[in-house]
Tab-separated table of C-alpha atoms in Angstrom:
chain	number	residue	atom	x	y	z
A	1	UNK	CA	16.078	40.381	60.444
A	2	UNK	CA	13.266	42.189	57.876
A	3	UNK	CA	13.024	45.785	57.592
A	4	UNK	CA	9.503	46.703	56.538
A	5	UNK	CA	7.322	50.079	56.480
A	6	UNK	CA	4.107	49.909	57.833
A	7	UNK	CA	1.082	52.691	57.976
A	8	UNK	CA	-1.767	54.193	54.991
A	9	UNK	CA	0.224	55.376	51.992
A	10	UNK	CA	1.839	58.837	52.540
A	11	UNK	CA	2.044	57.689	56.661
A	12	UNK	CA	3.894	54.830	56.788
A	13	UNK	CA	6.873	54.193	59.743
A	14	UNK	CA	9.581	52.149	59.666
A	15	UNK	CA	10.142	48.891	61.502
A	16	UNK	CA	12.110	45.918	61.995
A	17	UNK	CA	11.070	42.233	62.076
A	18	UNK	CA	13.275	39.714	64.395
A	19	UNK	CA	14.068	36.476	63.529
A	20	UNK	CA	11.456	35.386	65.693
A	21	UNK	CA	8.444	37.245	64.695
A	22	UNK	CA	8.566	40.266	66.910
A	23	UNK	CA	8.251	43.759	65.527
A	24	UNK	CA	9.871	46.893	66.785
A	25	UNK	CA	9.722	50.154	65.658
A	26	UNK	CA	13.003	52.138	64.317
A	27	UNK	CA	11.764	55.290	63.823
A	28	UNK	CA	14.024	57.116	66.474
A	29	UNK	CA	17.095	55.717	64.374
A	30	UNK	CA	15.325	56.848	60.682
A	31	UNK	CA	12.529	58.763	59.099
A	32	UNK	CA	12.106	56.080	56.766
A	33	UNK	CA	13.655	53.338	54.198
A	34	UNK	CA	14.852	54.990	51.755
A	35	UNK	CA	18.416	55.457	49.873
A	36	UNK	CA	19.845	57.645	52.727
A	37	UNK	CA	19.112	55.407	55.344
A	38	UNK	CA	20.617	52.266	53.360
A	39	UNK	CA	23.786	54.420	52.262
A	40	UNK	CA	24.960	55.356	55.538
A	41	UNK	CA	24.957	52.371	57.450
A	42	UNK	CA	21.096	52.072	58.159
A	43	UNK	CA	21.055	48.235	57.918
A	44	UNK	CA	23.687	48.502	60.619
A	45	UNK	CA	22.713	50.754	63.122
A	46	UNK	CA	19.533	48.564	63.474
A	47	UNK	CA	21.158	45.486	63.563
A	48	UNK	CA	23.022	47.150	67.009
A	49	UNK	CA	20.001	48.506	68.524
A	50	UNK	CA	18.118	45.372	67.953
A	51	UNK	CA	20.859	42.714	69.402
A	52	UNK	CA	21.383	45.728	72.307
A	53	UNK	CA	17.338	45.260	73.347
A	54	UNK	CA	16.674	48.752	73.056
A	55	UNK	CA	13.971	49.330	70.561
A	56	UNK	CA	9.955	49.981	71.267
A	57	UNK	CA	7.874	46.674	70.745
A	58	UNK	CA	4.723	47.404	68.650
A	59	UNK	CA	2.125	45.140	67.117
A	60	UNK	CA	1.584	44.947	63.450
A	61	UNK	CA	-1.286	42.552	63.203
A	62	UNK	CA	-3.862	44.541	61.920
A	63	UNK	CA	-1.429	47.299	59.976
A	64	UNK	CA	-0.809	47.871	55.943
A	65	UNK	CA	2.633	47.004	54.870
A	66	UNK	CA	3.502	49.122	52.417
A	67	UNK	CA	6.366	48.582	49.977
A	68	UNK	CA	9.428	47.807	51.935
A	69	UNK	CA	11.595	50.709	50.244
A	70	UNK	CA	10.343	54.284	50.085
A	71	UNK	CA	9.249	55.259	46.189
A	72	UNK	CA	12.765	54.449	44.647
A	73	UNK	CA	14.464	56.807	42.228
A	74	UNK	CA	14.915	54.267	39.798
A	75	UNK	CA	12.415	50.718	38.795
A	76	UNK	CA	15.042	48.621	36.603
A	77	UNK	CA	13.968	45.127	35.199
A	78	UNK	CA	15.595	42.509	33.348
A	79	UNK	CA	13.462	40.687	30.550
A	80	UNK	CA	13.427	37.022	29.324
A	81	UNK	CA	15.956	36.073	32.299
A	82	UNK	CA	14.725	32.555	32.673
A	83	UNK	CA	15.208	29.901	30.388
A	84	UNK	CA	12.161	28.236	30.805
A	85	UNK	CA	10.361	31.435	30.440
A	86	UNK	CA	12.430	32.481	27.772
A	87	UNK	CA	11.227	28.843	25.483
A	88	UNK	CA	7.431	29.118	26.437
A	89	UNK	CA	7.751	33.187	24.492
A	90	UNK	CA	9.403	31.254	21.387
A	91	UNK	CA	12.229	33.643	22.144
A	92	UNK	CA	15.995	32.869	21.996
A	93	UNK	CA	18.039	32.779	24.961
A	94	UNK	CA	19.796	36.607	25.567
A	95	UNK	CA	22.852	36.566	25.266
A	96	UNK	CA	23.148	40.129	26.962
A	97	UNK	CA	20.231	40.870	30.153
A	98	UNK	CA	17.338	42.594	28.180
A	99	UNK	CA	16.645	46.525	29.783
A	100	UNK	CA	13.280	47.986	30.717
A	101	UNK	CA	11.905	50.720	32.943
A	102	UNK	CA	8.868	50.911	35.026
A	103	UNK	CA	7.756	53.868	36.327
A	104	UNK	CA	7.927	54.542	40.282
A	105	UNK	CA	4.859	55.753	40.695
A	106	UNK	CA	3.469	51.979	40.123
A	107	UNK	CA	5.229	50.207	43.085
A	108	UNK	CA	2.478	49.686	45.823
A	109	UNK	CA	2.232	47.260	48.934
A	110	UNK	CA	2.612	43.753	48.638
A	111	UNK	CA	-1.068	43.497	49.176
A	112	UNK	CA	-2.545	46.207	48.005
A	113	UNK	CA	-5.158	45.998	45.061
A	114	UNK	CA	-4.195	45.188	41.542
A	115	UNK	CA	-5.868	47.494	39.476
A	116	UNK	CA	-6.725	46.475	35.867
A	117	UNK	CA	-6.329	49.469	33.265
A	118	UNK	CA	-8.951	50.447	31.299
A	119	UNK	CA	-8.857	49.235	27.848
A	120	UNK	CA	-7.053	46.419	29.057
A	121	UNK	CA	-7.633	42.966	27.800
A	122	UNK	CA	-4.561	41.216	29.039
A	123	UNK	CA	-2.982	42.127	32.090
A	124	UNK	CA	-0.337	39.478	33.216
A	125	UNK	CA	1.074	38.684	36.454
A	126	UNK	CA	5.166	38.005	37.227
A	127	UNK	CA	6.638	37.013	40.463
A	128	UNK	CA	10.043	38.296	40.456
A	129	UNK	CA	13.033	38.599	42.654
A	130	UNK	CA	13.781	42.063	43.370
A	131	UNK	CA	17.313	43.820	44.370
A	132	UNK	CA	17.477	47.107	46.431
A	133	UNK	CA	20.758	48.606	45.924
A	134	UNK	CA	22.834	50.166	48.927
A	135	UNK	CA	25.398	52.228	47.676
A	136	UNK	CA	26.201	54.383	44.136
A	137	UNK	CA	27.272	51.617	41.523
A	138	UNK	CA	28.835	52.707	38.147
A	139	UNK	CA	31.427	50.936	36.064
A	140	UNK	CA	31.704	48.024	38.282
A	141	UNK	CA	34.907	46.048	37.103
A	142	UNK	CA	33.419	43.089	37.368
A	143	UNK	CA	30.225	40.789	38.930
A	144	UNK	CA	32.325	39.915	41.701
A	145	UNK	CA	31.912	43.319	42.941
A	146	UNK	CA	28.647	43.491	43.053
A	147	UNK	CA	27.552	42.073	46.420
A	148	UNK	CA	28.643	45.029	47.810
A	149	UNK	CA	26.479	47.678	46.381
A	150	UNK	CA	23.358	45.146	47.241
A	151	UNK	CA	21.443	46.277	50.030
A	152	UNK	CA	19.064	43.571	50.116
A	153	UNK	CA	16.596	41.828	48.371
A	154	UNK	CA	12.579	41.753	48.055
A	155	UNK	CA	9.601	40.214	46.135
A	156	UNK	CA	7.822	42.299	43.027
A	157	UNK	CA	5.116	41.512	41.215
A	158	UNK	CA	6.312	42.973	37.794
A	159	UNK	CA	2.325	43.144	36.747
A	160	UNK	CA	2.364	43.695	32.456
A	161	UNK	CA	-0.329	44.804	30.212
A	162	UNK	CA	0.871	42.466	27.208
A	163	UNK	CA	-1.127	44.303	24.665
A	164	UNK	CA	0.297	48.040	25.640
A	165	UNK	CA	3.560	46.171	26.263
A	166	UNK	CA	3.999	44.328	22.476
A	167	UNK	CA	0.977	44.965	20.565
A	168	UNK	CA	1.012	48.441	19.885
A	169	UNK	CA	4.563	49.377	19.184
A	170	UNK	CA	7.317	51.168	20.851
A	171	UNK	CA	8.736	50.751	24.054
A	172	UNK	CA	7.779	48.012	26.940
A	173	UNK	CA	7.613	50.567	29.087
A	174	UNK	CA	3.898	51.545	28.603
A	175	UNK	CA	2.783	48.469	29.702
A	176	UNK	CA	4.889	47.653	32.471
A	177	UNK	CA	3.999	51.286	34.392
A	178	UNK	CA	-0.281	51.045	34.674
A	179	UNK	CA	-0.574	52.033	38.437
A	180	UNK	CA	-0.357	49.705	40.820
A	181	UNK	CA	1.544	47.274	38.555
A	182	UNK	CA	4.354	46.444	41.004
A	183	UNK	CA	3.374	45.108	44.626
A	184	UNK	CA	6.576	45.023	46.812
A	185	UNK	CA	7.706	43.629	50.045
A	186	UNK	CA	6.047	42.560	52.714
A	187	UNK	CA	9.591	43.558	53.788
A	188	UNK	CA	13.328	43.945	52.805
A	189	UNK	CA	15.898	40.959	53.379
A	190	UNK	CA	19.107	42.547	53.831
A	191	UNK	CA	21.596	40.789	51.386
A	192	UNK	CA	23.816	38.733	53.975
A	193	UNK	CA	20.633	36.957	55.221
A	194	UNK	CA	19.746	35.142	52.116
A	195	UNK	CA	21.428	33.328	49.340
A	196	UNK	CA	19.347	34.270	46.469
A	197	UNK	CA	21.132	31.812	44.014
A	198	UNK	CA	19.015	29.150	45.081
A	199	UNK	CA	15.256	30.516	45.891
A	200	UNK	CA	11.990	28.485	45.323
A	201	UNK	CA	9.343	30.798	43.887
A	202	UNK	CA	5.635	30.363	43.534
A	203	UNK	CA	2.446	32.017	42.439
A	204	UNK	CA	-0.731	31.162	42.596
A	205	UNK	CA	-4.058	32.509	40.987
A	206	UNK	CA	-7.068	32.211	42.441
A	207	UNK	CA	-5.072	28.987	44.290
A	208	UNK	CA	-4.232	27.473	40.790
A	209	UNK	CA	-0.603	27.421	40.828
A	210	UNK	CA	0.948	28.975	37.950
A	211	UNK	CA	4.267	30.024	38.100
A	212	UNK	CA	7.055	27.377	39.956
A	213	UNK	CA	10.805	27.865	39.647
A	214	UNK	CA	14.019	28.598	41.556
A	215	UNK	CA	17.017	31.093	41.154
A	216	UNK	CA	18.742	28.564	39.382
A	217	UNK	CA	16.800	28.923	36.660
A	218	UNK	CA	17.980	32.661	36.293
A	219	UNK	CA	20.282	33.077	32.725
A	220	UNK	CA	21.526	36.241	34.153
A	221	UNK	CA	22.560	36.133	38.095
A	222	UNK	CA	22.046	38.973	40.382
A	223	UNK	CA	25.845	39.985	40.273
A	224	UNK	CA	26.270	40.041	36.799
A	225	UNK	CA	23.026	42.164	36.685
A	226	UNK	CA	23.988	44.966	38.883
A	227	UNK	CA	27.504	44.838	36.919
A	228	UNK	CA	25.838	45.187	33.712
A	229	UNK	CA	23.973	48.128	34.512
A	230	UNK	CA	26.780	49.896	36.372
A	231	UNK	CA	28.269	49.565	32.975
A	232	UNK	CA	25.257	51.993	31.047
A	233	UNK	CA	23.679	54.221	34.109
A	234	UNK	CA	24.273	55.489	37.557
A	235	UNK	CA	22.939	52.809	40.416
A	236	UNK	CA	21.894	54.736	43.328
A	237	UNK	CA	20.835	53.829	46.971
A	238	UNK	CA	17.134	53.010	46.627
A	239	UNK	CA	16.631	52.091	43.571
A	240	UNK	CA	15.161	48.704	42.775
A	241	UNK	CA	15.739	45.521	40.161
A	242	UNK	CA	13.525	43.516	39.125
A	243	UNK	CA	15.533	40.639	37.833
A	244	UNK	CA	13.531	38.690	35.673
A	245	UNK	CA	9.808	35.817	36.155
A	246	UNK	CA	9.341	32.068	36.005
A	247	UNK	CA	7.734	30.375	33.149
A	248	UNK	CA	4.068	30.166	33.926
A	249	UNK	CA	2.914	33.513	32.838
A	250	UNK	CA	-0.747	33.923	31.017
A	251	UNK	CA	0.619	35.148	28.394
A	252	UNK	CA	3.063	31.358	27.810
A	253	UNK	CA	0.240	29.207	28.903
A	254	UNK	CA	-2.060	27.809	25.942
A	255	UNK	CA	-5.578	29.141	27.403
A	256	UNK	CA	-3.854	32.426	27.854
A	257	UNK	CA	-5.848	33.297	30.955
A	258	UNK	CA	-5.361	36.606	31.682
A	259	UNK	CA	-6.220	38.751	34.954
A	260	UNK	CA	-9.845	39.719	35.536
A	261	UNK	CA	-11.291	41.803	37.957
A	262	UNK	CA	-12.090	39.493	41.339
A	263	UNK	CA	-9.038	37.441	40.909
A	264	UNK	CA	-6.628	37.023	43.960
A	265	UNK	CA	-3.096	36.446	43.208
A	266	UNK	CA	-0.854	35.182	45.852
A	267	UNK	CA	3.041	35.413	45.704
A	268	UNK	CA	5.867	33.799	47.628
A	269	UNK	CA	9.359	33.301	47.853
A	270	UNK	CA	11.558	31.604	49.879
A	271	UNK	CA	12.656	33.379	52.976
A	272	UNK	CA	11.297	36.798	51.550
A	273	UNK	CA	7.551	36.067	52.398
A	274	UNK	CA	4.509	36.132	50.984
A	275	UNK	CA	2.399	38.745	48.797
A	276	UNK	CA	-1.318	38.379	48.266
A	277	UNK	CA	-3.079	41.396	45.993
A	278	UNK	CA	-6.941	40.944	44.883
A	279	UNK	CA	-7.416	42.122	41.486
A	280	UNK	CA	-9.568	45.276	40.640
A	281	UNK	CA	-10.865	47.273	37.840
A	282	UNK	CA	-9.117	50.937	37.588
């Protein structure tokens, strides 16, 4: 089962994706996919009216997918949390998850336009496994609580503007929020469905692969993650984690080769689909 929104940005519905292909609408169960619907047994209620043959057929063959989660309250990622990624930087190994922000406003569809920002000189790319959380989290007691507050899990494309981001000082945050600099979705895995310790990843540029890995490359797993942060802010339903990219990034590889308007970047990972975004100029 995938839950997915679908629809022109501000209009989007919510639906639900069978195992075998078939899309039905839930919009008589919710208004949308959001941190209400995901705290009060959402997930649930759709699994029931799904298995119970009940729900409106619709075809979504020609539709936007938006990102999978409505505008989350909070963006969370987790920096340098692969170890090959991690050596091709020239950085250490953390030994405690690094913390950013990205701002909301920047999460998009999974294939809507990447927009270059202007001034920009070297916008990066990042395929990255992203965690929606289900229910409030604070002080876990430990990682082995975490499953729990996970509603589900998602591809992002944590897109970076490595010259905002390191070049000129201060905080990553300025070049990690550029609109459209995090495509989401094409839908929302809920987290009993998939074992994301063990995930093949890919992207591709302009069909040059650059970025190959698995989950097991991860130096900080998803539980420990979501502990962690319970342990310095308030997790709410909603709210989104991006938990880290591959080695492979433009900014690692020798030629440093950079986004530039008229690429087309194509994302996927296993059992969470595919993304493909073509690369503007804001």
């Amino acid at each position: 089962m995938k839950l997915a929104r679908i629809g022109q940005p501000g209009a989007e519905q919510p639906v639900v994706i069978n195992d075998e292909g078939t899309c039905y609408s839930i919009s008589e169960l919710t208004n949308d996919i959001d941190g209400a619907f995901l705290s009060n047994g959402g997930i649930d209620r759709v699994r029931v009216a799904l298995s119970g043959g009940s729900l409106s057929e619709i075809d979504v063959s020609a539709q936007r997918f938006s990102s999978p989660v409505a505008r989350p309250g909070m963006l969370m990622c987790i920096g340098l949390n692969y170890r090959a990624h991690a050596a091709e930087t020239g950085a250490e190994v953390p030994t405690e998850p690094i913390i950013f922000a990205k701002a909301t406003r920047c999460v998009i569809g999974p294939d809507d336009d990447v927009l270059i920002p202007r001034t920009s000189t070297k916008t990066d790319y990042e395929v990255e496994l992203a965690v929606v959380i289900g229910r409030e989290a604070r002080y876990l007691e430990s990682p082995s609580e975490s499953s729990q507050y996970i509603a589900g899990y998602a591809i992002s494309n944590d897109v970076s503007e490595r010259a905002f981001q390191i070049e000129r000082g201060g905080q990553w945050v300025k070049g990690k929020s550029c609109d459209t600099f995090n495509p989401m979705g094409p839908w929302l895995v809920p987290a009993d469905e998939v074992d994301v310790r063990d995930l093949d990843m890919a992207l591709w540029v302009n069909d040059e692969l650059r970025q190959q890995s698995n989950t097991d490359d991860m130096i900080f797993d998803v539980d420990h993650i979501v502990w962690y942060l319970s342990q310095f802010m308030v997790l709410e339903p909603g709210d989104v984690i991006n938990t880290g990219t591959p080695a492979g990034v433009a900014m690692g590889l020798p030629d440093q080769p950079y986004l530039r308007a008229g690429d087309e970047i194509r994302i996927v990972i296993e059992g969470l689909g595919e993304q493909r975004q073509r690369v503007g100029q804001a």
